[in-house]
C-alpha cells in the first residue's frame, strides 16, 4: 500500500470527528534524567500537550510555567490520611502545590492517591474524604471549575473483566468506596481515572490472547457473548469492562481518562511480549487509535484522553526488568523507538510488523480454544476487508468516499442495479469498497484500516446475495 495515500486519508477523516488526546507520565525514579527545563523543551518539541506527574516538585511545576502544557499533579498515598482527617492540611497543600503555580502552570487535574486499593498501607478508607477536602480547598480558592479531582484505579479493582460486558467492581469495594467515589465524580463534573495495561494480560495469557489483538493490529476481533459487540483490541475490552462496572452501579454518565498505559521495551526471560518491536507497535498503534477519533464499542462516540507510561526509562525502579523499561525516551532524550505523538506525525507512521513476542515464541490461538476470546484461522488462507458498522455512518461514508475516489477501489458493483447494490446499506457498500481496495493492494499490511473503520476477517463475508471477491 502507498503510505502517503493512506495517511492522507487518516488525516482527512479527523475532520469528521475530533480525536482524543495523548499525554505522558513523567516519572522520576532515576538518577540520570535531564533537568526539568530540558524535559519541558522535549515535551514541546514532540507536540505533547499534556503531562502527568507523581508529585508536586517545585522545579518541575516552575519549569512548566508558561509552556502551554496541561498538567495533572498527584497527592501521594502517604498524605491521604492527613488530607482526609484535617481540612486545614488539605487547604495548606492546595495553597502550596496548586495555587502557588496556577494558572501560569496549567494544572487541570489532581490525582488524589494512585492505585489506592492495592496500596499495602491500607489507605482505601481515606480516599474519598481526602478527595472531598481537597475539593473544598479548591472551592475556597475559586479553582473547582477549572481543576478536577479524581483518583487512578488499577484494573485489579474489578471482580470480573471478561467478557467486557460482565465487568464489575470487587464487592467489598462497592459500598465502601466506589459508590461514594462515583457520587463525588458526578457531583463535581469529574471523571474516573483508570490505569490499564494490556501487556499484563497478554504476558499472563499469551497462549490464548493473540499478539495482534493486544497490539492493535489487524485481526478478526472477539465477539462479546454478553452484548454481541465485537472487539478488535484488548485495550478497548479492558476499558469497556470498567464502563460496564460503572453501568452496573448506574453511573453511565461518568467519563473516563486513562491515566496510565504502556508496553515495556525490555523484560526478563519470563516476561513474554516485552520487546522494542512490540512496545513500538502498542504505543504507536494506540496513538493512532486515539488521535483518529472514536471511542470504545460500548461508548463509540466518547473520545478518550490517554496518558502513556512513561516518558523515560527509570533506572532506580524496583521489580522485574520491565519496570525500568517502559520509557519512550532514554535519559539522553533519544527515542527508544520512533513513533509520533501528533496527528501530523501520523502521516509518516508505519507499524513495522515483527514476529517478536519476547521471552518465547507464542502460537496464535484458534477459535474455540479459550474463554477469553481468540482469533480464528482461515481454512483457505484467504482474508477479506470489511467495514466496522459500529464506527457510525459519518465515518463510514467518509471512508467509502475515499476508497471509491482517491483510493481507486472498483465500486461498480455497488452502483444501482449492480450485483452488490443490495443490501443498500452504508456498511455493506463500504465493505465492498474496502475489500476491493484491500485485494487490489494484494492484502498488504495496513491496507485494511481506513481510519479505524475497517478490519480483516478470515471467513467469507456475505451481504445478502453479494459475495466479496478475494482477488483482482
Short mmCIF file of C-alpha atoms in Angstrom, two decimals:
data_model
loop_
_atom_site.label_atom_id
_atom_site.label_comp_id
_atom_site.label_asym_id
_atom_site.label_seq_id
_atom_site.Cartn_x
_atom_site.Cartn_y
_atom_site.Cartn_z
CA UNK A 1 0.00 0.00 0.00
CA UNK A 2 1.13 3.54 -0.72
CA UNK A 3 1.66 5.13 2.65
CA UNK A 4 1.14 8.74 1.59
CA UNK A 5 -2.36 7.98 0.29
CA UNK A 6 -3.40 6.05 3.36
CA UNK A 7 -2.18 8.57 5.84
CA UNK A 8 -3.64 11.45 3.87
CA UNK A 9 -6.91 9.69 4.48
CA UNK A 10 -6.10 9.27 8.14
CA UNK A 11 -5.71 13.00 8.49
CA UNK A 12 -8.75 13.85 6.43
CA UNK A 13 -11.07 11.61 8.41
CA UNK A 14 -10.27 13.61 11.56
CA UNK A 15 -12.29 16.44 10.03
CA UNK A 16 -15.40 14.35 10.59
CA UNK A 17 -14.73 13.64 14.28
CA UNK A 18 -12.39 15.25 16.75
CA UNK A 19 -9.91 12.74 18.05
CA UNK A 20 -8.93 12.10 21.63
CA UNK A 21 -5.85 13.40 23.37
CA UNK A 22 -2.44 11.91 24.17
CA UNK A 23 -0.43 12.80 27.25
CA UNK A 24 2.54 11.25 29.00
CA UNK A 25 3.52 10.27 32.55
CA UNK A 26 6.69 11.96 33.75
CA UNK A 27 8.12 9.65 36.42
CA UNK A 28 11.44 10.44 38.03
CA UNK A 29 12.62 7.33 39.90
CA UNK A 30 16.06 7.61 38.34
CA UNK A 31 19.40 9.31 38.91
CA UNK A 32 20.27 10.16 35.32
CA UNK A 33 17.35 12.18 33.95
CA UNK A 34 17.65 15.57 32.24
CA UNK A 35 16.68 18.74 34.07
CA UNK A 36 13.03 19.71 34.33
CA UNK A 37 13.69 22.61 31.96
CA UNK A 38 15.06 20.25 29.31
CA UNK A 39 12.14 17.89 29.84
CA UNK A 40 9.65 20.67 29.12
CA UNK A 41 11.57 21.50 25.93
CA UNK A 42 11.40 17.82 24.96
CA UNK A 43 7.66 17.66 25.56
CA UNK A 44 7.05 20.73 23.43
CA UNK A 45 9.33 19.52 20.63
CA UNK A 46 7.30 16.30 20.42
CA UNK A 47 3.94 18.08 20.38
CA UNK A 48 2.89 16.59 23.74
CA UNK A 49 0.37 18.95 25.32
CA UNK A 50 -0.47 17.01 28.47
CA UNK A 51 1.74 15.63 31.23
CA UNK A 52 1.03 13.81 34.47
CA UNK A 53 3.47 13.91 37.37
CA UNK A 54 3.53 11.85 40.54
CA UNK A 55 4.14 14.68 42.98
CA UNK A 56 4.30 18.47 43.03
CA UNK A 57 8.03 19.05 42.72
CA UNK A 58 8.63 22.84 42.60
CA UNK A 59 11.35 22.61 39.93
CA UNK A 60 9.03 20.67 37.62
CA UNK A 61 5.99 22.90 38.16
CA UNK A 62 8.06 26.06 37.72
CA UNK A 63 9.58 24.74 34.50
CA UNK A 64 6.11 24.02 33.13
CA UNK A 65 5.03 27.62 33.76
CA UNK A 66 4.07 29.37 30.53
CA UNK A 67 4.67 26.22 28.45
CA UNK A 68 1.03 25.76 27.47
CA UNK A 69 1.25 22.13 28.62
CA UNK A 70 -1.69 20.95 30.73
CA UNK A 71 -0.63 19.29 33.96
CA UNK A 72 -2.08 16.65 36.28
CA UNK A 73 -0.41 16.62 39.69
CA UNK A 74 -0.55 13.96 42.38
CA UNK A 75 -1.23 13.95 46.10
CA UNK A 76 0.77 10.86 47.19
CA UNK A 77 -0.84 7.94 49.02
CA UNK A 78 1.15 8.66 52.16
CA UNK A 79 -0.62 12.01 52.53
CA UNK A 80 -4.16 10.64 52.16
CA UNK A 81 -4.78 10.16 55.87
CA UNK A 82 -3.72 13.72 56.72
CA UNK A 83 -5.78 15.19 53.87
CA UNK A 84 -8.79 13.13 54.96
CA UNK A 85 -8.61 13.95 58.64
CA UNK A 86 -7.73 17.63 58.52
CA UNK A 87 -9.31 20.23 56.25
CA UNK A 88 -6.53 22.60 57.27
CA UNK A 89 -3.95 20.19 55.84
CA UNK A 90 -5.87 19.98 52.55
CA UNK A 91 -6.12 23.79 52.42
CA UNK A 92 -2.41 24.18 53.01
CA UNK A 93 -1.49 21.51 50.45
CA UNK A 94 -3.61 23.16 47.76
CA UNK A 95 -2.19 26.58 48.61
CA UNK A 96 1.44 25.40 48.39
CA UNK A 97 1.15 22.99 45.46
CA UNK A 98 -1.62 24.36 43.26
CA UNK A 99 -2.46 27.99 43.96
CA UNK A 100 1.24 28.92 44.03
CA UNK A 101 1.66 27.83 40.40
CA UNK A 102 -1.72 28.01 38.69
CA UNK A 103 -2.65 29.40 36.17
CA UNK A 104 0.85 30.10 34.79
CA UNK A 105 1.36 26.37 35.17
CA UNK A 106 -1.85 24.99 33.70
CA UNK A 107 -2.85 22.47 36.34
CA UNK A 108 -6.04 20.82 35.07
CA UNK A 109 -6.43 17.90 37.47
CA UNK A 110 -5.31 16.47 40.78
CA UNK A 111 -4.85 12.73 41.17
CA UNK A 112 -5.59 12.06 44.83
CA UNK A 113 -3.54 8.94 45.52
CA UNK A 114 -2.60 6.31 42.97
CA UNK A 115 -3.98 2.75 42.80
CA UNK A 116 -5.02 3.11 46.41
CA UNK A 117 -6.82 -0.25 46.54
CA UNK A 118 -3.54 -2.13 46.09
CA UNK A 119 -1.60 0.11 48.48
CA UNK A 120 -0.18 -2.16 51.24
CA UNK A 121 -0.61 0.65 53.77
CA UNK A 122 -4.41 0.27 53.72
CA UNK A 123 -5.31 3.82 52.73
CA UNK A 124 -8.61 2.97 50.99
CA UNK A 125 -10.89 4.39 53.70
CA UNK A 126 -9.13 7.76 53.48
CA UNK A 127 -9.58 8.18 49.73
CA UNK A 128 -12.98 9.82 49.31
CA UNK A 129 -12.73 12.01 52.45
CA UNK A 130 -9.35 13.25 51.18
CA UNK A 131 -10.83 13.99 47.76
CA UNK A 132 -13.68 15.95 49.35
CA UNK A 133 -11.32 18.02 51.47
CA UNK A 134 -9.03 18.79 48.53
CA UNK A 135 -12.10 19.81 46.53
CA UNK A 136 -13.27 22.08 49.36
CA UNK A 137 -9.85 23.74 49.26
CA UNK A 138 -10.23 24.32 45.53
CA UNK A 139 -13.67 25.82 46.09
CA UNK A 140 -12.19 28.16 48.67
CA UNK A 141 -9.76 29.42 46.03
CA UNK A 142 -12.35 29.51 43.21
CA UNK A 143 -10.49 26.78 41.29
CA UNK A 144 -13.07 23.99 41.44
CA UNK A 145 -14.42 24.71 37.94
CA UNK A 146 -11.01 24.65 36.23
CA UNK A 147 -9.29 21.84 38.16
CA UNK A 148 -10.87 18.41 38.51
CA UNK A 149 -10.18 15.80 41.17
CA UNK A 150 -10.09 12.04 40.71
CA UNK A 151 -8.01 9.00 41.69
CA UNK A 152 -6.40 6.42 39.37
CA UNK A 153 -7.62 2.86 39.87
CA UNK A 154 -5.89 -0.31 38.69
CA UNK A 155 -7.85 -2.99 36.83
CA UNK A 156 -7.36 -5.21 39.88
CA UNK A 157 -10.26 -3.21 41.34
CA UNK A 158 -12.52 -5.27 39.07
CA UNK A 159 -14.05 -8.53 40.25
CA UNK A 160 -14.79 -9.52 36.64
CA UNK A 161 -13.31 -8.15 33.44
CA UNK A 162 -14.19 -10.84 30.89
CA UNK A 163 -16.23 -10.58 28.87
CA UNK A 164 -16.19 -6.79 28.93
CA UNK A 165 -19.98 -6.66 29.27
CA UNK A 166 -19.71 -8.55 32.58
CA UNK A 167 -17.30 -6.04 34.12
CA UNK A 168 -17.93 -5.46 37.82
CA UNK A 169 -16.11 -3.95 40.77
CA UNK A 170 -14.90 -6.06 43.69
CA UNK A 171 -17.89 -6.46 46.03
CA UNK A 172 -16.01 -5.38 49.15
CA UNK A 173 -15.18 -2.03 47.48
CA UNK A 174 -18.61 -1.13 46.12
CA UNK A 175 -20.29 0.36 49.21
CA UNK A 176 -17.04 1.25 50.95
CA UNK A 177 -15.54 3.37 48.21
CA UNK A 178 -16.86 3.05 44.66
CA UNK A 179 -20.35 4.42 45.20
CA UNK A 180 -19.07 7.38 47.26
CA UNK A 181 -16.26 7.93 44.75
CA UNK A 182 -18.56 7.86 41.71
CA UNK A 183 -21.08 10.09 43.51
CA UNK A 184 -18.28 12.59 44.12
CA UNK A 185 -17.16 12.48 40.48
CA UNK A 186 -20.73 13.04 39.33
CA UNK A 187 -21.33 15.93 41.71
CA UNK A 188 -18.09 17.69 40.73
CA UNK A 189 -18.30 17.01 36.99
CA UNK A 190 -15.10 14.98 37.09
CA UNK A 191 -14.04 11.68 35.53
CA UNK A 192 -12.74 8.30 36.63
CA UNK A 193 -9.00 7.80 36.23
CA UNK A 194 -8.01 4.28 35.14
CA UNK A 195 -4.62 2.60 34.69
CA UNK A 196 -4.89 -0.11 32.03
CA UNK A 197 -2.10 -2.40 30.84
CA UNK A 198 -2.95 -4.95 28.14
CA UNK A 199 0.67 -6.09 28.44
CA UNK A 200 -0.04 -7.72 31.81
CA UNK A 201 -3.00 -9.65 30.41
CA UNK A 202 -1.02 -10.77 27.37
CA UNK A 203 2.06 -11.70 29.41
CA UNK A 204 -0.04 -13.97 31.65
CA UNK A 205 -2.22 -15.43 28.89
CA UNK A 206 -0.07 -15.40 25.78
CA UNK A 207 -1.23 -18.89 24.88
CA UNK A 208 -4.81 -17.71 24.41
CA UNK A 209 -4.57 -13.98 23.60
CA UNK A 210 -3.47 -13.06 20.08
CA UNK A 211 -0.50 -10.71 19.98
CA UNK A 212 -2.14 -8.84 17.10
CA UNK A 213 -5.21 -8.32 19.31
CA UNK A 214 -3.01 -6.90 22.08
CA UNK A 215 -1.07 -4.61 19.72
CA UNK A 216 -3.99 -3.03 17.78
CA UNK A 217 -3.07 -4.91 14.63
CA UNK A 218 -5.46 -6.35 12.09
CA UNK A 219 -7.40 -9.34 13.46
CA UNK A 220 -10.88 -10.82 13.11
CA UNK A 221 -11.90 -9.48 16.50
CA UNK A 222 -13.52 -11.08 19.52
CA UNK A 223 -17.29 -11.02 19.98
CA UNK A 224 -18.57 -10.29 23.48
CA UNK A 225 -21.12 -13.01 24.13
CA UNK A 226 -22.91 -10.77 26.61
CA UNK A 227 -23.90 -7.99 24.23
CA UNK A 228 -22.73 -9.02 20.76
CA UNK A 229 -20.19 -6.20 20.43
CA UNK A 230 -17.01 -7.06 18.54
CA UNK A 231 -13.64 -6.03 19.94
CA UNK A 232 -10.56 -5.58 17.81
CA UNK A 233 -8.09 -4.84 20.58
CA UNK A 234 -7.57 -5.74 24.20
CA UNK A 235 -7.31 -2.11 25.32
CA UNK A 236 -10.90 -1.35 24.29
CA UNK A 237 -12.11 -4.51 26.02
CA UNK A 238 -10.39 -3.53 29.27
CA UNK A 239 -11.78 0.00 29.17
CA UNK A 240 -15.30 -1.25 28.44
CA UNK A 241 -15.08 -3.66 31.37
CA UNK A 242 -14.70 -0.60 33.61
CA UNK A 243 -17.55 1.18 31.83
CA UNK A 244 -19.70 -1.93 32.38
CA UNK A 245 -18.79 -1.97 36.07
CA UNK A 246 -19.87 1.67 36.37
CA UNK A 247 -23.05 0.92 34.42
CA UNK A 248 -23.92 -1.90 36.81
CA UNK A 249 -23.97 0.71 39.58
CA UNK A 250 -25.99 3.18 37.45
CA UNK A 251 -23.15 5.59 36.71
CA UNK A 252 -23.31 5.60 32.91
CA UNK A 253 -22.85 9.37 32.78
CA UNK A 254 -19.31 9.46 34.15
CA UNK A 255 -16.45 9.79 31.69
CA UNK A 256 -13.00 8.22 31.89
CA UNK A 257 -9.39 9.26 31.47
CA UNK A 258 -6.78 6.54 31.03
CA UNK A 259 -4.04 7.83 33.31
CA UNK A 260 -1.54 5.06 32.57
CA UNK A 261 -0.98 2.57 29.78
CA UNK A 262 2.15 1.31 28.09
CA UNK A 263 4.28 -1.61 26.99
CA UNK A 264 7.86 -2.39 28.07
CA UNK A 265 10.67 -2.44 25.52
CA UNK A 266 12.67 -4.96 27.53
CA UNK A 267 11.94 -7.60 30.13
CA UNK A 268 13.17 -10.70 31.88
CA UNK A 269 13.09 -14.03 30.04
CA UNK A 270 9.69 -14.89 31.53
CA UNK A 271 8.14 -11.52 30.65
CA UNK A 272 6.55 -12.66 27.43
CA UNK A 273 6.00 -9.93 24.87
CA UNK A 274 8.42 -7.36 26.28
CA UNK A 275 10.42 -6.07 23.30
CA UNK A 276 11.24 -2.88 21.45
CA UNK A 277 9.19 -4.01 18.45
CA UNK A 278 6.09 -4.77 20.49
CA UNK A 279 6.38 -1.60 22.58
CA UNK A 280 6.63 0.48 19.41
CA UNK A 281 3.63 -1.29 17.89
CA UNK A 282 1.47 -0.96 21.01
CA UNK A 283 2.15 2.69 21.69
CA UNK A 284 2.25 3.75 18.05
CA UNK A 285 -0.99 1.99 17.14
CA UNK A 286 -2.63 3.19 20.36
CA UNK A 287 -1.76 6.79 19.50
CA UNK A 288 -3.22 6.32 16.02
CA UNK A 289 -6.32 4.71 17.56
CA UNK A 290 -6.85 7.64 19.96
CA UNK A 291 -5.97 10.58 17.71
CA UNK A 292 -8.02 9.46 14.71
CA UNK A 293 -11.19 9.54 16.78
CA UNK A 294 -13.84 7.20 18.05
CA UNK A 295 -14.50 5.68 21.43
CA UNK A 296 -14.87 2.07 22.52
CA UNK A 297 -17.52 -0.36 21.26
CA UNK A 298 -19.60 0.34 24.39
CA UNK A 299 -19.23 4.12 24.11
CA UNK A 300 -18.35 4.69 20.44
CA UNK A 301 -18.87 8.46 20.48
CA UNK A 302 -16.84 9.18 23.62
CA UNK A 303 -13.27 10.25 22.85
CA UNK A 304 -10.56 9.27 25.31
CA UNK A 305 -7.66 11.11 26.85
CA UNK A 306 -4.80 8.66 27.37
CA UNK A 307 -1.50 9.12 29.22
CA UNK A 308 1.36 6.93 28.04
CA UNK A 309 3.61 5.37 30.62
CA UNK A 310 6.24 6.62 30.70
CA UNK A 311 8.37 9.47 29.39
CA UNK A 312 11.73 7.95 30.41
CA UNK A 313 13.25 4.63 31.34
CA UNK A 314 13.71 4.91 35.11
CA UNK A 315 16.83 3.08 36.29
CA UNK A 316 16.07 3.10 40.03
CA UNK A 317 12.68 1.40 39.94
CA UNK A 318 12.41 -1.91 41.77
CA UNK A 319 10.94 -5.11 40.39
CA UNK A 320 11.46 -7.04 37.14
CA UNK A 321 13.46 -5.65 34.23
CA UNK A 322 10.30 -4.39 32.53
CA UNK A 323 9.70 -1.86 35.32
CA UNK A 324 12.82 0.04 34.23
CA UNK A 325 11.98 -0.12 30.52
CA UNK A 326 8.58 1.46 29.89
CA UNK A 327 10.15 4.71 28.72
CA UNK A 328 9.50 6.35 25.37
CA UNK A 329 12.87 8.09 25.70
CA UNK A 330 16.28 7.27 27.10
CA UNK A 331 17.67 9.70 29.70
CA UNK A 332 19.76 11.30 26.93
CA UNK A 333 16.42 12.29 25.28
CA UNK A 334 16.82 9.90 22.35
CA UNK A 335 13.74 7.89 21.42
CA UNK A 336 13.69 4.24 22.45
CA UNK A 337 11.70 3.67 19.24
CA UNK A 338 10.34 6.02 16.64
CA UNK A 339 6.62 6.77 16.98
CA UNK A 340 4.67 10.01 16.51
CA UNK A 341 2.65 11.77 19.20
CA UNK A 342 0.55 14.05 16.99
CA UNK A 343 -1.97 13.77 14.16
CA UNK A 344 0.51 15.46 11.85
CA UNK A 345 3.15 12.89 12.73
CA UNK A 346 0.82 10.03 11.83
CA UNK A 347 1.22 10.87 8.14
CA UNK A 348 4.63 9.20 8.20
CA UNK A 349 3.90 6.49 10.76
CA UNK A 350 4.06 2.83 9.81
CA UNK A 351 3.83 -0.11 12.19
CA UNK A 352 6.93 -2.13 11.31
CA UNK A 353 5.43 -5.51 11.92
CA UNK A 354 7.76 -8.03 13.54
CA UNK A 355 7.21 -11.57 14.76
CA UNK A 356 8.99 -10.83 18.03
CA UNK A 357 6.95 -11.82 21.08
CA UNK A 358 9.69 -11.65 23.68
CA UNK A 359 10.56 -14.41 26.12
CA UNK A 360 9.46 -17.26 23.88
CA UNK A 361 7.62 -17.83 20.61
CA UNK A 362 3.85 -17.88 21.01
CA UNK A 363 1.49 -19.69 18.71
CA UNK A 364 -1.63 -17.93 17.51
CA UNK A 365 -4.74 -19.22 19.29
CA UNK A 366 -7.60 -20.68 17.31
CA UNK A 367 -11.30 -20.12 17.73
CA UNK A 368 -12.98 -22.25 20.36
CA UNK A 369 -9.88 -22.59 22.50
CA UNK A 370 -10.07 -20.04 25.27
CA UNK A 371 -12.97 -18.40 27.08
CA UNK A 372 -11.01 -15.15 26.85
CA UNK A 373 -11.73 -14.99 23.14
CA UNK A 374 -9.28 -15.59 20.35
CA UNK A 375 -8.95 -15.35 16.61
CA UNK A 376 -9.96 -17.93 14.07
CA UNK A 377 -7.63 -19.06 11.30
CA UNK A 378 -8.78 -19.07 7.72
CA UNK A 379 -9.25 -22.56 6.33
CA UNK A 380 -8.35 -21.31 2.85
CA UNK A 381 -5.61 -18.82 3.62
CA UNK A 382 -7.78 -16.01 2.19
CA UNK A 383 -8.68 -12.82 4.01
CA UNK A 384 -11.19 -10.06 3.35
CA UNK A 385 -11.58 -6.45 4.49
CA UNK A 386 -14.97 -5.37 5.85
CA UNK A 387 -16.47 -2.27 7.44
CA UNK A 388 -16.88 -1.83 11.19
CA UNK A 389 -20.52 -0.79 11.41
CA UNK A 390 -20.07 0.39 14.99
CA UNK A 391 -17.98 3.35 13.81
CA UNK A 392 -21.08 5.19 12.61
CA UNK A 393 -22.41 6.39 9.26
CA UNK A 394 -20.38 9.62 9.09
CA UNK A 395 -17.01 7.90 9.37
CA UNK A 396 -18.03 5.03 7.11
CA UNK A 397 -19.27 7.42 4.43
CA UNK A 398 -16.01 9.39 4.55
CA UNK A 399 -14.03 6.17 4.25
CA UNK A 400 -16.28 4.89 1.43
CA UNK A 401 -15.83 8.14 -0.49
CA UNK A 402 -12.07 7.86 -0.16
CA UNK A 403 -11.96 4.19 -1.22
CA UNK A 404 -14.11 4.76 -4.32
CA UNK A 405 -12.39 8.01 -5.17
CA UNK A 406 -8.72 8.66 -4.46
CA UNK A 407 -8.23 5.09 -3.24
CA UNK A 408 -9.07 3.65 -6.65
CA UNK A 409 -11.33 0.84 -5.47
CA UNK A 410 -13.58 -0.78 -8.08
CA UNK A 411 -17.01 0.37 -6.88
CA UNK A 412 -19.03 -0.54 -9.98
CA UNK A 413 -20.53 -3.50 -8.12
CA UNK A 414 -22.40 -1.27 -5.66
CA UNK A 415 -23.98 1.06 -8.22
CA UNK A 416 -27.82 0.91 -8.64
CA UNK A 417 -28.77 -2.27 -10.47
CA UNK A 418 -25.37 -3.91 -9.98
CA UNK A 419 -24.83 -7.27 -8.30
CA UNK A 420 -23.90 -5.91 -4.87
CA UNK A 421 -26.11 -2.81 -4.72
CA UNK A 422 -28.41 -4.69 -2.34
CA UNK A 423 -28.45 -4.57 0.57
CA UNK A 424 -28.33 -0.81 0.12
CA UNK A 425 -26.63 -0.04 3.46
CA UNK A 426 -23.55 2.01 4.23
CA UNK A 427 -21.90 -0.95 5.97
CA UNK A 428 -22.43 -3.32 3.02
CA UNK A 429 -21.30 -0.79 0.41
CA UNK A 430 -18.29 0.27 2.48
CA UNK A 431 -17.31 -3.37 2.96
CA UNK A 432 -17.42 -3.93 -0.80
CA UNK A 433 -15.25 -0.85 -1.44
CA UNK A 434 -12.82 -1.56 1.38
CA UNK A 435 -12.36 -5.13 0.22
CA UNK A 436 -11.79 -4.01 -3.37
CA UNK A 437 -9.01 -1.67 -2.21
CA UNK A 438 -7.55 -4.34 0.10
CA UNK A 439 -7.47 -7.03 -2.58
CA UNK A 440 -6.03 -4.64 -5.18
CA UNK A 441 -3.21 -3.87 -2.78
CA UNK A 442 -2.55 -7.62 -2.51
CA UNK A 443 -3.77 -7.64 1.10
CA UNK A 444 -0.70 -5.73 2.26
CA UNK A 445 -0.32 -4.94 5.95
CA UNK A 446 -2.10 -1.67 6.74
CA UNK A 447 -4.28 -1.66 3.62
CA UNK A 448 -7.39 -2.54 5.65
CA UNK A 449 -7.54 0.31 8.13
CA UNK A 450 -9.37 3.36 6.72
CA UNK A 451 -9.03 5.43 9.86
CA UNK A 452 -10.13 2.56 12.08
CA UNK A 453 -13.37 1.90 10.18
CA UNK A 454 -12.29 -1.45 8.70
CA UNK A 455 -10.90 -4.78 9.82
CA UNK A 456 -9.73 -8.08 8.35
CA UNK A 457 -11.80 -11.28 8.53
CA UNK A 458 -10.72 -14.81 7.73
CA UNK A 459 -14.09 -16.31 6.79
CA UNK A 460 -16.00 -15.36 3.59
CA UNK A 461 -18.29 -12.39 4.36
CA UNK A 462 -21.73 -12.20 2.75
CA UNK A 463 -24.09 -9.24 2.42
CA UNK A 464 -27.38 -10.59 1.13
CA UNK A 465 -26.51 -12.35 -2.13
CA UNK A 466 -23.29 -10.40 -2.51
CA UNK A 467 -20.05 -12.29 -2.01
CA UNK A 468 -16.86 -10.26 -1.69
CA UNK A 469 -14.06 -11.37 -4.02
CA UNK A 470 -10.61 -12.46 -2.83
CA UNK A 471 -8.55 -11.09 -5.68
CA UNK A 472 -8.45 -8.68 -8.63
#
